Amino acid sequence: QQPVQSPQAVILREGEDAVINCSSSKALYSVHWYRQKHGEAPVFLMILLKGGEQKGHEKISASFNEKKQQSSLYLTASQLSYSGTYFCGTPDNAGKSTFGDGTTLTVKP
Amino acid sequence: KAGVTQTPRYLIKTRGQQVTLSCSPISGHRSVSWYQQTPGQGLQFLFEYFSETQRNKGNFPGRFSGRQFSNSRSEMNVSTLELGDSALYLCASNALGGNTGELFFGEGSRLTVL
């Protein structure tokens, strides 16, 4: 069963913040986040392996709440280059990764 | 280090035909996963191969099949193509598989079925 992402789409101005949520009805072993720009391959952003873990990459960070079976991706002071579709992936214990439908982020000048 | 290579990048087929797509993973990676991406359905898992064995399978009909060779290169085949098979097919490689490693995606093969 695929995780549910929200919102489906968000439009921002440069410098604004955004939060993308990913929730699952099943227990999560880890959460991956990817960004895909139009016409390109999805690119790995970060992986969270443990409940309570938080990570950051430049001004993009994420948290993982194992008990709530959810993860959130935080984009701070967004830049034009952040535009794209963000996917969360939730591997099961056999390694099969299921992805959410994606959140399309548009950053405008 | 070279990334994941998929061929062909674009192809057009007609209903009823079959198609074979190829994926060369990053050198040293033993796990290859295949995904179908469509605007309405997002990224749908097809199957995963590890050391020439299919380890995981998604919910696709038997028309979708795959295999992996001893050099970790993988192919997927779709027989008796239907209009709904039009999609971007992505493959992703991973060093060991499992749930801890990042996936490296290729740029995909865009299939159009007429």
Short mmCIF file of C-alpha atoms in Angstrom, two decimals, chain A:
data_model
loop_
_atom_site.label_atom_id
_atom_site.label_comp_id
_atom_site.label_asym_id
_atom_site.label_seq_id
_atom_site.Cartn_x
_atom_site.Cartn_y
_atom_site.Cartn_z
CA GLN A 1 0.00 0.00 0.00
CA GLN A 2 1.50 3.29 -1.07
CA PRO A 3 2.14 6.15 1.34
CA VAL A 4 -0.04 9.25 1.13
CA GLN A 5 1.57 12.59 0.45
CA SER A 6 0.13 16.00 1.16
CA PRO A 7 -0.32 18.51 -0.23
CA GLN A 8 -0.54 17.39 -3.85
CA ALA A 9 0.81 20.70 -5.06
CA VAL A 10 2.17 23.90 -3.59
CA ILE A 11 3.18 27.21 -5.12
CA LEU A 12 5.66 29.43 -3.33
CA ARG A 13 7.58 32.62 -3.83
CA GLU A 14 11.34 32.52 -3.47
CA GLY A 15 12.31 32.69 0.17
CA GLU A 16 9.11 31.12 1.49
CA ASP A 17 8.96 27.85 3.43
CA ALA A 18 7.06 24.66 2.69
CA VAL A 19 6.29 21.37 4.40
CA ILE A 20 5.49 18.14 2.59
CA ASN A 21 4.02 15.28 4.54
CA CYS A 22 4.16 11.55 3.96
CA SER A 23 2.09 9.10 5.96
CA SER A 24 1.64 5.36 5.84
CA SER A 25 -0.92 2.91 7.13
CA LYS A 26 1.84 0.35 7.61
CA ALA A 27 4.84 0.29 9.91
CA LEU A 28 7.76 2.18 8.41
CA TYR A 29 11.30 0.80 8.43
CA SER A 30 12.78 3.82 6.76
CA VAL A 31 11.72 6.75 4.60
CA HIS A 32 13.45 8.02 1.48
CA TRP A 33 12.86 11.38 -0.14
CA TYR A 34 13.47 12.12 -3.81
CA ARG A 35 13.04 15.11 -6.07
CA GLN A 36 12.27 14.85 -9.75
CA LYS A 37 12.57 17.78 -12.09
CA HIS A 38 10.54 17.80 -15.27
CA GLY A 39 11.99 15.41 -17.82
CA GLU A 40 14.68 14.14 -15.47
CA ALA A 41 15.23 11.12 -13.25
CA PRO A 42 14.26 11.25 -9.58
CA VAL A 43 17.24 12.22 -7.45
CA PHE A 44 17.82 11.03 -3.92
CA LEU A 45 17.62 13.71 -1.22
CA MET A 46 17.89 11.85 2.04
CA ILE A 47 16.98 8.73 3.95
CA LEU A 48 15.76 8.47 7.50
CA LEU A 49 16.37 5.18 9.17
CA LYS A 50 15.17 5.59 12.70
CA GLY A 51 12.17 7.04 14.38
CA GLY A 52 12.87 10.50 15.62
CA GLU A 53 15.71 10.96 13.18
CA GLN A 54 16.07 14.30 11.52
CA LYS A 55 18.37 15.14 8.67
CA GLY A 56 19.24 18.16 6.64
CA HIS A 57 20.68 18.90 3.25
CA GLU A 58 21.36 22.59 2.69
CA LYS A 59 18.03 24.18 3.52
CA ILE A 60 16.03 20.99 3.10
CA SER A 61 15.48 18.84 6.16
CA ALA A 62 13.24 15.97 7.14
CA SER A 63 11.89 14.25 10.20
CA PHE A 64 10.61 10.73 10.77
CA ASN A 65 8.02 9.90 13.39
CA GLU A 66 8.01 6.14 13.57
CA LYS A 67 5.09 5.91 15.98
CA LYS A 68 2.87 8.08 13.84
CA GLN A 69 4.13 6.32 10.72
CA GLN A 70 4.87 9.58 9.02
CA SER A 71 7.65 11.75 7.74
CA SER A 72 7.81 15.40 6.82
CA LEU A 73 10.10 17.25 4.45
CA TYR A 74 10.86 20.89 5.28
CA LEU A 75 12.04 23.33 2.64
CA THR A 76 13.31 26.54 4.14
CA ALA A 77 13.82 29.81 2.27
CA SER A 78 12.96 28.10 -1.00
CA GLN A 79 14.95 28.76 -4.14
CA LEU A 80 13.91 28.50 -7.78
CA SER A 81 15.98 25.33 -8.03
CA TYR A 82 13.72 23.62 -5.50
CA SER A 83 10.92 23.39 -8.05
CA GLY A 84 10.02 19.83 -8.95
CA THR A 85 8.01 16.88 -7.74
CA TYR A 86 8.93 15.42 -4.39
CA PHE A 87 8.34 11.77 -3.63
CA CYS A 88 8.59 9.85 -0.42
CA GLY A 89 9.48 6.17 -0.63
CA THR A 90 8.76 3.66 2.08
CA PRO A 91 10.66 0.38 1.73
CA ASP A 92 9.20 -2.65 3.44
CA ASN A 93 11.31 -5.16 5.32
CA ALA A 94 11.99 -7.05 2.09
CA GLY A 95 13.36 -3.93 0.43
CA LYS A 96 10.46 -3.24 -1.90
CA SER A 97 10.07 0.55 -2.12
CA THR A 98 6.61 2.01 -2.54
CA PHE A 99 6.25 5.66 -3.45
CA GLY A 100 3.64 8.29 -2.81
CA ASP A 101 1.97 10.08 -5.71
CA GLY A 102 4.27 13.03 -5.29
CA THR A 103 3.97 16.68 -4.34
CA THR A 104 4.59 19.22 -7.07
CA LEU A 105 6.42 22.26 -5.77
CA THR A 106 6.60 25.41 -7.87
CA VAL A 107 8.80 28.24 -6.71
CA LYS A 108 8.21 31.58 -8.41
CA PRO A 109 10.50 34.61 -8.44
#
